[in-house]
Coordinates of C-alpha atoms in Angstrom, one line a residue:
M2 CA 5.3 -10.7 2.4
L3 CA 5.7 -8.7 6.0
F4 CA 8.3 -8.0 4.8
R5 CA 10.7 -8.3 1.8
S6 CA 13.9 -10.3 2.6
A7 CA 15.3 -10.1 -0.9
W8 CA 15.6 -8.1 -3.6
S9 CA 15.7 -8.6 -7.6
T10 CA 19.0 -8.4 -9.2
L11 CA 17.1 -8.4 -12.4
G12 CA 19.1 -11.4 -14.0
F13 CA 22.6 -9.8 -12.6
F14 CA 23.0 -13.1 -10.8
S15 CA 22.1 -16.6 -11.8
D16 CA 20.4 -17.7 -9.0
P17 CA 18.7 -15.0 -6.9
V18 CA 17.9 -17.1 -3.7
F19 CA 20.5 -17.2 -0.9
S20 CA 21.0 -20.0 1.6
S21 CA 19.7 -17.8 4.2
M22 CA 15.9 -18.1 2.5
L23 CA 16.1 -21.7 2.3
Q24 CA 15.2 -21.5 6.2
K25 CA 11.5 -20.1 5.8
Q26 CA 8.6 -22.1 5.5
K27 CA 8.3 -23.9 1.9
G28 CA 4.9 -21.3 1.1
E29 CA 7.3 -18.3 1.6
L30 CA 10.5 -20.1 -0.1
A31 CA 7.9 -21.2 -3.4
E32 CA 6.1 -17.5 -3.5
L33 CA 10.1 -15.5 -2.7
I34 CA 11.1 -18.1 -5.6
F35 CA 8.0 -17.2 -7.7
H36 CA 8.3 -13.1 -7.3
E37 CA 11.6 -13.2 -8.0
L38 CA 11.5 -15.3 -11.2
F39 CA 8.5 -12.9 -12.5
H40 CA 11.2 -10.2 -12.5
G41 CA 12.8 -12.0 -14.7
T42 CA 10.1 -12.5 -17.0
I43 CA 8.3 -9.1 -17.0
Y44 CA 9.8 -5.8 -16.1
V45 CA 8.8 -2.2 -16.9
S46 CA 12.0 0.4 -16.3
G47 CA 11.1 3.1 -14.0
Q48 CA 7.8 1.0 -12.6
V49 CA 9.3 -0.2 -9.2
D50 CA 5.9 0.0 -8.1
L51 CA 4.1 -1.6 -10.9
N52 CA 7.0 -4.1 -10.8
E53 CA 6.8 -4.7 -7.4
N54 CA 2.8 -5.2 -7.6
L55 CA 2.8 -7.7 -10.4
A56 CA 5.2 -9.6 -8.6
E57 CA 3.7 -9.9 -5.7
F58 CA 0.2 -11.0 -6.5
I59 CA 1.5 -13.6 -9.6
A60 CA 4.0 -14.9 -6.6
E61 CA 0.8 -15.8 -4.6
K62 CA -1.4 -17.1 -7.3
A63 CA 1.4 -19.1 -8.8
T64 CA 2.1 -20.5 -5.1
L65 CA -1.1 -21.5 -4.5
V66 CA -1.0 -23.6 -8.0
F67 CA 2.1 -24.8 -6.8
F68 CA 0.6 -26.7 -3.4
N69 CA -2.9 -27.5 -4.7
S70 CA -2.0 -30.9 -4.6
D71 CA 0.1 -30.6 -1.4
K72 CA -2.9 -30.0 1.1
T73 CA -0.5 -29.6 4.4
N74 CA 1.5 -27.1 2.7
L75 CA -1.7 -25.6 1.2
S76 CA -2.8 -25.3 4.0
D77 CA 0.1 -23.5 5.7
Y78 CA 0.3 -21.4 3.1
K79 CA -3.2 -20.2 3.5
M80 CA -3.0 -19.5 6.9
H81 CA 0.6 -17.6 6.7
K82 CA -1.3 -15.5 4.1
A83 CA -4.4 -14.9 5.9
K84 CA -2.1 -13.1 8.8
Q85 CA -0.3 -11.5 6.6
N86 CA -3.0 -10.0 4.4
E87 CA -4.6 -8.7 7.7
I88 CA -1.9 -6.6 8.5
S89 CA -1.8 -5.0 4.5
Y90 CA -5.6 -4.3 4.8
F91 CA -4.6 -2.8 8.0
A92 CA -1.7 -1.1 7.1
T93 CA -2.7 0.5 3.6
S94 CA -6.3 2.4 5.5
C95 CA -3.1 3.5 7.4
L96 CA -1.8 4.8 4.1
E97 CA -4.9 6.3 3.1
R98 CA -5.4 8.3 6.5
L99 CA -2.1 9.7 6.2
R100 CA -2.3 11.0 2.8
Q101 CA -6.3 12.8 4.2
V102 CA -4.0 14.2 6.6
Y103 CA -0.7 15.5 4.6
R104 CA -3.1 16.7 1.6
S105 CA -5.4 18.4 4.7
M106 CA -1.7 19.8 5.6
E107 CA -0.5 21.3 2.5
E108 CA -4.2 22.8 1.8
R109 CA -3.8 24.5 5.7
K110 CA 0.0 25.5 5.5
L111 CA 1.0 24.6 8.9
S112 CA 4.0 24.7 10.7
K113 CA 6.4 22.2 10.3
R114 CA 6.2 21.8 14.4
D115 CA 2.3 21.8 13.8
K116 CA 2.5 19.1 11.0
M117 CA 4.6 17.2 13.2
Q118 CA 1.8 17.1 16.1
I119 CA -0.7 15.9 14.0
K120 CA 0.9 13.1 12.7
D121 CA 2.7 11.8 15.7
S122 CA -0.7 12.0 17.0
L123 CA -2.2 10.2 13.9
Y124 CA 0.6 7.5 14.7
R125 CA -0.5 7.1 18.4
V126 CA -4.3 6.5 17.2
F127 CA -2.4 3.3 14.7
E128 CA -0.3 2.3 17.8
S129 CA -3.7 2.2 19.9
E130 CA -5.8 0.1 16.6
I131 CA -2.6 -2.3 16.3
G132 CA -2.9 -3.2 20.4
A133 CA -6.8 -3.3 20.6
N134 CA -6.8 -5.6 17.5
E135 CA -7.1 -9.2 19.1
T136 CA -7.9 -11.0 15.5
M137 CA -4.0 -10.9 15.5
E138 CA -1.4 -13.1 17.9
H139 CA 0.0 -11.1 20.5
L140 CA 3.9 -11.4 18.9
Q141 CA 2.8 -10.4 15.7
R142 CA 1.5 -7.2 17.4
R143 CA 4.5 -6.5 19.2
K144 CA 6.4 -7.3 15.5
I145 CA 3.9 -4.6 13.4
L146 CA 4.7 -1.8 16.3
N147 CA 8.1 -2.0 16.6
R148 CA 8.5 -2.3 12.8
M149 CA 5.8 1.0 12.6
Q150 CA 7.9 2.9 15.1
S151 CA 11.2 2.7 13.8
G152 CA 10.0 2.3 10.2
K153 CA 7.0 5.7 10.3
N154 CA 6.0 6.3 6.9
A155 CA 8.5 3.4 5.5
F156 CA 6.5 0.8 6.8
F157 CA 3.2 1.1 5.5
M158 CA 5.0 2.6 1.9
H159 CA 6.0 -0.6 2.2
F160 CA 3.0 -1.8 1.8
N161 CA 1.8 0.6 -0.7
R162 CA 4.8 -0.8 -3.0
Y163 CA 4.4 -4.9 -3.2
E164 CA 0.2 -4.8 -2.1
G165 CA -1.2 -1.2 -2.8
L166 CA -2.5 -2.2 -6.4
R167 CA -3.8 -6.2 -5.1
D168 CA -7.5 -5.3 -5.3
S169 CA -7.2 -4.0 -9.3
L170 CA -5.2 -6.9 -9.8
E171 CA -7.5 -9.7 -8.2
T172 CA -10.1 -7.5 -10.3
V173 CA -8.4 -7.6 -13.4
F174 CA -7.3 -11.9 -13.0
R175 CA -10.9 -13.0 -12.0
V176 CA -12.6 -10.8 -14.9
R177 CA -10.5 -10.4 -17.9
H178 CA -8.6 -13.6 -17.4
G179 CA -11.1 -15.9 -15.4
G180 CA -8.7 -16.8 -13.0
S181 CA -6.4 -17.9 -15.7
L182 CA -2.9 -17.2 -14.1
P183 CA -1.1 -18.5 -17.7
D184 CA -3.7 -15.9 -19.2
L185 CA -2.6 -13.4 -17.1
I186 CA 0.9 -13.9 -17.4
K187 CA 0.9 -14.2 -21.8
S188 CA -1.2 -10.8 -21.4
L189 CA 1.2 -9.1 -19.2
K190 CA 3.7 -10.1 -21.7
I191 CA 2.2 -8.3 -24.7
T192 CA 0.9 -5.3 -22.5
C193 CA 4.5 -4.4 -20.4
K194 CA 6.4 -4.6 -23.8
S195 CA 4.4 -1.7 -24.6
F196 CA 6.3 0.8 -21.2

């Protein structure tokens, strides 16, 4: 999920999948469907980031289970996720650096002009790091650069909204639920009712 191509209608429409989504690769489409189905199963009012992080995490795990006996699509999906994860980890590390810079700027009570110069300088560092990353394909680097340059902070907040809790959710999934997706979902249904 480099960028969401859908949005939850929270049950307003009987089918949250639009015809344009059917052009996706099978793994991406399956993940998208599981993501939207999760929103129809569990939704915590007023907790957008939590809802999206949970839906994204569950959708990825459900897609892996769904393709378990389809080795070709499973392999394609895993390669796709590996590329996405590389981008996501880069973006979340940039987001943390941005937060540190913003905290520092607030503490130092800088002028708006000085803040913009510091922020622009940091963005140039990010752009340089993406450009120098040889593990990413050239087209992938170009797409990320374009989206980062046009979206600025929104580009990074996207990753926080959908994947900021990934490591924590992975720990809960593995440690508390032994890697059992049904057990995790059952637990979430109980836990999320209390919100």
